[in-house]
PDB file of C-alpha atoms and ligand atoms in Angstrom:
ATOM      1  CA  MET B   1      89.818  99.662  89.140  1.00 93.00           C
ATOM      2  CA  ARG B   2      89.833 100.969  92.699  1.00 97.00           C
ATOM      3  CA  VAL B   3      92.560 103.503  93.405  1.00 98.00           C
ATOM      4  CA  LEU B   4      93.628 105.213  96.604  1.00 98.00           C
ATOM      5  CA  VAL B   5      95.753 108.362  96.442  1.00 98.00           C
ATOM      6  CA  ALA B   6      97.283 108.904  99.895  1.00 98.00           C
ATOM      7  CA  TYR B   7      99.632 111.758 100.627  1.00 98.00           C
ATOM      8  CA  SER B   8     101.583 113.659 103.253  1.00 98.00           C
ATOM      9  CA  SER B   9     102.003 117.404 102.817  1.00 98.00           C
ATOM     10  CA  LEU B  10     103.224 119.981 105.304  1.00 96.00           C
ATOM     11  CA  SER B  11     102.850 123.191 103.338  1.00 95.00           C
ATOM     12  CA  GLY B  12     100.492 122.173 100.525  1.00 97.00           C
ATOM     13  CA  GLY B  13     102.687 121.441  97.506  1.00 97.00           C
ATOM     14  CA  THR B  14     102.426 117.664  97.614  1.00 98.00           C
ATOM     15  CA  LYS B  15      98.728 118.020  98.374  1.00 98.00           C
ATOM     16  CA  ARG B  16      98.207 119.978  95.125  1.00 98.00           C
ATOM     17  CA  LEU B  17     100.112 117.311  93.210  1.00 98.00           C
ATOM     18  CA  ALA B  18      97.998 114.579  94.822  1.00 98.00           C
ATOM     19  CA  GLU B  19      94.790 116.442  94.000  1.00 98.00           C
ATOM     20  CA  GLY B  20      95.853 116.876  90.369  1.00 98.00           C
ATOM     21  CA  ILE B  21      96.676 113.183  90.002  1.00 98.00           C
ATOM     22  CA  PHE B  22      93.440 112.199  91.719  1.00 98.00           C
ATOM     23  CA  THR B  23      91.244 114.485  89.605  1.00 98.00           C
ATOM     24  CA  SER B  24      92.646 113.100  86.375  1.00 97.00           C
ATOM     25  CA  LEU B  25      92.024 109.438  87.236  1.00 97.00           C
ATOM     26  CA  PRO B  26      89.219 108.140  84.998  1.00 96.00           C
ATOM     27  CA  TYR B  27      87.744 105.810  87.627  1.00 95.00           C
ATOM     28  CA  GLU B  28      84.600 106.125  89.683  1.00 92.00           C
ATOM     29  CA  GLU B  29      86.020 104.118  92.540  1.00 96.00           C
ATOM     30  CA  LYS B  30      88.797 106.371  93.728  1.00 97.00           C
ATOM     31  CA  THR B  31      89.694 107.916  97.069  1.00 98.00           C
ATOM     32  CA  LEU B  32      91.928 110.851  98.021  1.00 98.00           C
ATOM     33  CA  ALA B  33      93.117 111.039 101.627  1.00 98.00           C
ATOM     34  CA  THR B  34      96.004 112.076 103.783  1.00 98.00           C
ATOM     35  CA  ILE B  35      98.128 109.237 105.049  1.00 98.00           C
ATOM     36  CA  GLN B  36      96.705 109.799 108.532  1.00 97.00           C
ATOM     37  CA  GLU B  37      93.122 109.562 107.281  1.00 97.00           C
ATOM     38  CA  ALA B  38      93.630 106.805 104.710  1.00 97.00           C
ATOM     39  CA  PRO B  39      90.935 104.117 104.783  1.00 97.00           C
ATOM     40  CA  SER B  40      91.596 100.377 105.041  1.00 97.00           C
ATOM     41  CA  LEU B  41      93.566  99.315 101.976  1.00 97.00           C
ATOM     42  CA  GLU B  42      91.408  96.253 101.479  1.00 95.00           C
ATOM     43  CA  GLY B  43      89.650  96.274  98.125  1.00 93.00           C
ATOM     44  CA  TYR B  44      91.972  98.775  96.428  1.00 97.00           C
ATOM     45  CA  ASP B  45      93.840  97.563  93.347  1.00 96.00           C
ATOM     46  CA  ALA B  46      96.340 100.399  93.369  1.00 98.00           C
ATOM     47  CA  ILE B  47      97.760 102.806  95.934  1.00 98.00           C
ATOM     48  CA  LEU B  48      99.522 106.022  94.902  1.00 98.00           C
ATOM     49  CA  VAL B  49     101.560 107.470  97.758  1.00 98.00           C
ATOM     50  CA  GLY B  50     102.795 111.073  97.802  1.00 98.00           C
ATOM     51  CA  TYR B  51     105.287 112.658 100.173  1.00 98.00           C
ATOM     52  CA  TRP B  52     107.745 115.539 100.622  1.00 98.00           C
ATOM     53  CA  ALA B  53     111.481 115.282 101.246  1.00 98.00           C
ATOM     54  CA  ASN B  54     112.211 115.253 104.948  1.00 97.00           C
ATOM     55  CA  GLN B  55     116.005 115.200 105.185  1.00 96.00           C
ATOM     56  CA  GLY B  56     116.247 113.317 101.923  1.00 97.00           C
ATOM     57  CA  ALA B  57     113.671 110.655 102.773  1.00 98.00           C
ATOM     58  CA  PRO B  58     109.952 110.117 103.237  1.00 98.00           C
ATOM     59  CA  GLY B  59     108.934 111.146 106.770  1.00 98.00           C
ATOM     60  CA  GLN B  60     108.462 108.493 109.440  1.00 98.00           C
ATOM     61  CA  ASP B  61     104.662 108.574 109.045  1.00 97.00           C
ATOM     62  CA  VAL B  62     104.996 107.886 105.317  1.00 98.00           C
ATOM     63  CA  GLN B  63     107.514 105.113 105.903  1.00 98.00           C
ATOM     64  CA  GLN B  64     105.147 103.464 108.369  1.00 98.00           C
ATOM     65  CA  PHE B  65     102.268 103.758 105.907  1.00 98.00           C
ATOM     66  CA  LEU B  66     104.298 102.278 103.038  1.00 98.00           C
ATOM     67  CA  LYS B  67     105.180  99.281 105.208  1.00 98.00           C
ATOM     68  CA  THR B  68     101.468  98.495 105.626  1.00 97.00           C
ATOM     69  CA  ILE B  69     100.934  98.007 101.868  1.00 98.00           C
ATOM     70  CA  HIS B  70     100.973  94.398 100.687  1.00 97.00           C
ATOM     71  CA  GLY B  71      99.895  92.724  97.456  1.00 97.00           C
ATOM     72  CA  LYS B  72      98.945  95.943  95.622  1.00 98.00           C
ATOM     73  CA  ALA B  73     100.092  97.920  92.624  1.00 98.00           C
ATOM     74  CA  VAL B  74     101.919 100.912  94.104  1.00 98.00           C
ATOM     75  CA  GLY B  75     103.106 104.224  92.676  1.00 98.00           C
ATOM     76  CA  VAL B  76     105.039 106.906  94.530  1.00 98.00           C
ATOM     77  CA  PHE B  77     105.332 110.640  93.915  1.00 98.00           C
ATOM     78  CA  ALA B  78     107.334 113.214  95.807  1.00 98.00           C
ATOM     79  CA  THR B  79     108.295 116.876  95.986  1.00 98.00           C
ATOM     80  CA  LEU B  80     111.520 118.404  97.220  1.00 98.00           C
ATOM     81  CA  ALA B  81     113.147 121.821  97.407  1.00 96.00           C
ATOM     82  CA  TYR B  82     116.413 120.666  95.808  1.00 96.00           C
ATOM     83  CA  HIS B  83     116.719 119.799  92.102  1.00 96.00           C
ATOM     84  CA  PRO B  84     114.661 116.653  91.434  1.00 97.00           C
ATOM     85  CA  ASP B  85     116.961 115.338  88.672  1.00 97.00           C
ATOM     86  CA  THR B  86     119.794 114.544  91.088  1.00 97.00           C
ATOM     87  CA  ASN B  87     120.789 111.671  93.353  1.00 98.00           C
ATOM     88  CA  HIS B  88     118.974 113.544  96.117  1.00 98.00           C
ATOM     89  CA  GLY B  89     115.727 113.553  94.112  1.00 98.00           C
ATOM     90  CA  TRP B  90     116.051 110.024  92.736  1.00 98.00           C
ATOM     91  CA  GLY B  91     117.076 108.757  96.164  1.00 98.00           C
ATOM     92  CA  LEU B  92     113.960 110.271  97.662  1.00 98.00           C
ATOM     93  CA  VAL B  93     111.787 108.263  95.290  1.00 98.00           C
ATOM     94  CA  GLN B  94     113.910 105.120  95.606  1.00 98.00           C
ATOM     95  CA  LYS B  95     113.621 105.174  99.398  1.00 98.00           C
ATOM     96  CA  GLY B  96     109.852 105.052  99.061  1.00 98.00           C
ATOM     97  CA  ILE B  97     109.970 102.286  96.444  1.00 98.00           C
ATOM     98  CA  ASP B  98     112.406 100.227  98.533  1.00 98.00           C
ATOM     99  CA  LEU B  99     109.828 100.026 101.317  1.00 98.00           C
ATOM    100  CA  VAL B 100     107.180  98.455  99.082  1.00 98.00           C
ATOM    101  CA  LYS B 101     108.943  96.681  96.234  1.00 97.00           C
ATOM    102  CA  GLU B 102     109.305  93.229  97.847  1.00 96.00           C
ATOM    103  CA  ASP B 103     105.636  92.786  98.480  1.00 95.00           C
ATOM    104  CA  ASN B 104     103.929  94.845  95.782  1.00 98.00           C
ATOM    105  CA  ALA B 105     104.030  95.566  92.045  1.00 98.00           C
ATOM    106  CA  ILE B 106     105.577  98.965  91.345  1.00 98.00           C
ATOM    107  CA  LEU B 107     103.544 101.114  88.944  1.00 98.00           C
ATOM    108  CA  GLY B 108     106.105 103.887  88.639  1.00 98.00           C
ATOM    109  CA  SER B 109     107.092 107.160  90.203  1.00 98.00           C
ATOM    110  CA  PHE B 110     107.208 110.889  89.747  1.00 98.00           C
ATOM    111  CA  VAL B 111     109.328 113.552  91.463  1.00 98.00           C
ATOM    112  CA  CYS B 112     109.386 117.324  91.070  1.00 98.00           C
ATOM    113  CA  ASN B 113     110.311 120.504  92.886  1.00 98.00           C
ATOM    114  CA  GLY B 114     108.162 121.874  95.658  1.00 98.00           C
ATOM    115  CA  ALA B 115     108.198 125.287  97.304  1.00 97.00           C
ATOM    116  CA  LEU B 116     109.954 125.735 100.620  1.00 95.00           C
ATOM    117  CA  SER B 117     107.474 126.785 103.276  1.00 94.00           C
ATOM    118  CA  PRO B 118     107.632 130.346 104.654  1.00 94.00           C
ATOM    119  CA  ALA B 119     108.735 128.848 107.996  1.00 93.00           C
ATOM    120  CA  MET B 120     111.661 127.020 106.372  1.00 91.00           C
ATOM    121  CA  LEU B 121     112.668 130.113 104.392  1.00 93.00           C
ATOM    122  CA  LYS B 122     112.639 132.155 107.580  1.00 94.00           C
ATOM    123  CA  LYS B 123     114.754 129.518 109.319  1.00 92.00           C
ATOM    124  CA  TRP B 124     117.339 129.384 106.518  1.00 91.00           C
ATOM    125  CA  ARG B 125     117.499 133.183 106.394  1.00 92.00           C
ATOM    126  CA  THR B 126     118.175 133.450 110.115  1.00 93.00           C
ATOM    127  CA  PRO B 127     121.862 133.223 111.114  1.00 90.00           C
ATOM    128  CA  GLY B 128     122.800 130.114 113.117  1.00 86.00           C
ATOM    129  CA  PRO B 129     124.917 130.163 116.319  1.00 88.00           C
ATOM    130  CA  ASP B 130     128.039 130.397 114.121  1.00 89.00           C
ATOM    131  CA  GLY B 131     126.621 133.511 112.416  1.00 86.00           C
ATOM    132  CA  LYS B 132     126.229 131.678 109.080  1.00 87.00           C
ATOM    133  CA  VAL B 133     123.007 131.702 107.038  1.00 87.00           C
ATOM    134  CA  ALA B 134     121.953 128.880 104.720  1.00 87.00           C
ATOM    135  CA  ALA B 135     120.328 131.485 102.504  1.00 90.00           C
ATOM    136  CA  THR B 136     123.317 132.164 100.240  1.00 91.00           C
ATOM    137  CA  PRO B 137     122.618 134.167  97.065  1.00 93.00           C
ATOM    138  CA  GLU B 138     122.986 130.902  95.128  1.00 94.00           C
ATOM    139  CA  ASN B 139     120.416 129.122  97.285  1.00 92.00           C
ATOM    140  CA  GLU B 140     118.059 132.098  97.022  1.00 93.00           C
ATOM    141  CA  ILE B 141     118.210 131.794  93.213  1.00 95.00           C
ATOM    142  CA  ARG B 142     117.328 128.082  93.448  1.00 94.00           C
ATOM    143  CA  TRP B 143     114.560 128.638  95.979  1.00 94.00           C
ATOM    144  CA  LYS B 144     112.982 131.289  93.761  1.00 95.00           C
ATOM    145  CA  VAL B 145     112.586 128.684  91.040  1.00 95.00           C
ATOM    146  CA  SER B 146     111.383 125.893  93.339  1.00 94.00           C
ATOM    147  CA  ALA B 147     108.839 128.313  94.823  1.00 95.00           C
ATOM    148  CA  LEU B 148     106.888 128.024  91.551  1.00 94.00           C
ATOM    149  CA  HIS B 149     106.439 124.257  91.896  1.00 98.00           C
ATOM    150  CA  PRO B 150     104.585 122.011  91.521  1.00 98.00           C
ATOM    151  CA  THR B 151     103.602 123.847  88.349  1.00 98.00           C
ATOM    152  CA  PRO B 152     100.602 122.956  86.183  1.00 98.00           C
ATOM    153  CA  VAL B 153     103.079 121.126  83.909  1.00 98.00           C
ATOM    154  CA  ASP B 154     104.437 119.054  86.829  1.00 98.00           C
ATOM    155  CA  ILE B 155     100.896 118.156  87.803  1.00 98.00           C
ATOM    156  CA  ALA B 156      99.918 117.250  84.247  1.00 98.00           C
ATOM    157  CA  MET B 157     103.027 115.069  83.837  1.00 98.00           C
ATOM    158  CA  ALA B 158     102.429 113.253  87.129  1.00 98.00           C
ATOM    159  CA  ALA B 159      98.778 112.738  86.231  1.00 98.00           C
ATOM    160  CA  GLU B 160      99.725 111.342  82.824  1.00 98.00           C
ATOM    161  CA  ARG B 161     102.369 109.049  84.337  1.00 98.00           C
ATOM    162  CA  PHE B 162      99.894 107.371  86.678  1.00 98.00           C
ATOM    163  CA  ARG B 163      96.960 107.383  84.257  1.00 98.00           C
ATOM    164  CA  GLU B 164      99.104 105.517  81.738  1.00 98.00           C
ATOM    165  CA  ARG B 165     100.486 103.061  84.261  1.00 98.00           C
ATOM    166  CA  LEU B 166      97.048 102.311  85.663  1.00 98.00           C
ATOM    167  CA  SER B 167      95.749 101.737  82.139  1.00 97.00           C
ATOM    168  CA  ILE B 168      98.579  99.215  81.651  1.00 98.00           C
ATOM    169  CA  LEU B 169      97.622  97.513  84.922  1.00 97.00           C
ATOM    170  CA  GLU B 170      93.986  97.460  83.837  1.00 97.00           C
ATOM    171  CA  ALA B 171      94.864  95.864  80.480  1.00 97.00           C
ATOM    172  CA  HIS B 172      96.894  93.182  82.260  1.00 97.00           C
ATOM    173  CA  GLN B 173      93.957  92.439  84.539  1.00 95.00           C
ATOM    174  CA  ALA B 174      91.535  92.295  81.603  1.00 96.00           C
ATOM    175  CA  GLN B 175      93.724  89.755  79.792  1.00 97.00           C
ATOM    176  CA  GLY B 176      94.480  87.693  82.900  1.00 97.00           C
ATOM    177  CA  LEU B 177      98.159  88.641  82.748  1.00 97.00           C
ATOM    178  CA  THR B 178     100.367  89.214  85.782  1.00 96.00           C
ATOM    179  CA  PHE B 179     101.452  92.825  86.095  1.00 97.00           C
ATOM    180  CA  LYS B 180     105.161  92.977  86.954  1.00 96.00           C
ATOM    181  CA  SER B 181     106.937  95.844  88.729  1.00 97.00           C
ATOM    182  CA  ILE B 182     108.191  98.658  86.521  1.00 96.00           C
ATOM    183  CA  LEU B 183     111.650  99.157  88.017  1.00 93.00           C
TER     184      LEU B 183
HETATM  185  C1  FMN T   1     111.839 119.434 108.063  1.00 87.87           C
HETATM  186  C2  FMN T   1     112.047 119.604 106.586  1.00 87.87           C
HETATM  187  C3  FMN T   1     113.057 118.903 105.956  1.00 87.87           C
HETATM  188  C4  FMN T   1     113.280 119.057 104.586  1.00 87.87           C
HETATM  189  N1  FMN T   1     114.275 118.332 103.979  1.00 87.87           N
HETATM  190  C5  FMN T   1     114.495 118.495 102.659  1.00 87.87           C
HETATM  191  C6  FMN T   1     115.527 117.770 101.999  1.00 87.87           C
HETATM  192  O1  FMN T   1     116.235 116.955 102.591  1.00 87.87           O
HETATM  193  N2  FMN T   1     115.712 118.000 100.691  1.00 87.87           N
HETATM  194  C7  FMN T   1     114.956 118.878  99.963  1.00 87.87           C
HETATM  195  O2  FMN T   1     115.190 119.031  98.783  1.00 87.87           O
HETATM  196  N3  FMN T   1     113.936 119.549 100.546  1.00 87.87           N
HETATM  197  C8  FMN T   1     113.692 119.387 101.871  1.00 87.87           C
HETATM  198  N4  FMN T   1     112.662 120.061 102.465  1.00 87.87           N
HETATM  199  C9  FMN T   1     111.765 120.863 101.625  1.00 87.87           C
HETATM  200  C10 FMN T   1     110.430 120.158 101.310  1.00 87.87           C
HETATM  201  O3  FMN T   1     110.594 118.777 101.104  1.00 87.87           O
HETATM  202  C11 FMN T   1     109.815 120.752 100.057  1.00 87.87           C
HETATM  203  O4  FMN T   1     109.674 122.134 100.202  1.00 87.87           O
HETATM  204  C12 FMN T   1     108.476 120.077  99.740  1.00 87.87           C
HETATM  205  O5  FMN T   1     108.076 120.397  98.434  1.00 87.87           O
HETATM  206  C13 FMN T   1     107.376 120.507 100.698  1.00 87.87           C
HETATM  207  O6  FMN T   1     106.198 119.820 100.384  1.00 87.87           O
HETATM  208  P1  FMN T   1     104.802 120.224 100.996  1.00 87.87           P
HETATM  209  O7  FMN T   1     104.486 121.624 100.491  1.00 87.87           O
HETATM  210  O8  FMN T   1     103.851 119.216 100.478  1.00 87.87           O
HETATM  211  O9  FMN T   1     104.927 120.198 102.474  1.00 87.87           O
HETATM  212  C14 FMN T   1     112.454 119.943 103.832  1.00 87.87           C
HETATM  213  C15 FMN T   1     111.420 120.644 104.480  1.00 87.87           C
HETATM  214  C16 FMN T   1     111.209 120.483 105.832  1.00 87.87           C
HETATM  215  C17 FMN T   1     110.087 121.228 106.506  1.00 87.87           C
END
């Protein structure tokens, strides 16, 4: 089983998640790379793609990368500052899956909170031209919690998700069965 874990991370949260998933994969033939530095996809059985929410969607670079994946087993994982168990969080994952589902077999997905970068916090705490700040007391409460993520539990859950799904893919391959998208 040859697995590529490719990710995009601006402030390091998604990178930590990618590293945790990668470390836990029980395969010798595995590669961890940023999306920009990802090797040719030829020869990989599975591609796990990680990204952060950029206005509710994967960034343009991630979208372009996802569109280059054909005939593979693909998993996606994502981090976002807002609550992951919402339409915003599920939509973030779905937007990634939608870009690969026609042409690939979907292994599964994982989404969790990720800390807002210091630059974003500074921006939201600075009044706009209308004098309003995004940093309401309610948002500050939420950001304090998301600042802790991805936690070791998030990372362990993501790692388990993809380890299990890859083991299912492997068993299909071993028995000559066609692995069908988990959607
Ligand atoms: C330009 C920009 C846009 C963002 N848009 C969203 C968003 O739409 N929803 C959200 O929940 N978080 C948003 N965030 C927050 C990040 O997605 C979140 O903090 C993520 O965990 C950062 O991951 P990273 O540490 O790997 O860069 C945005 C951050 C930036 C810098």
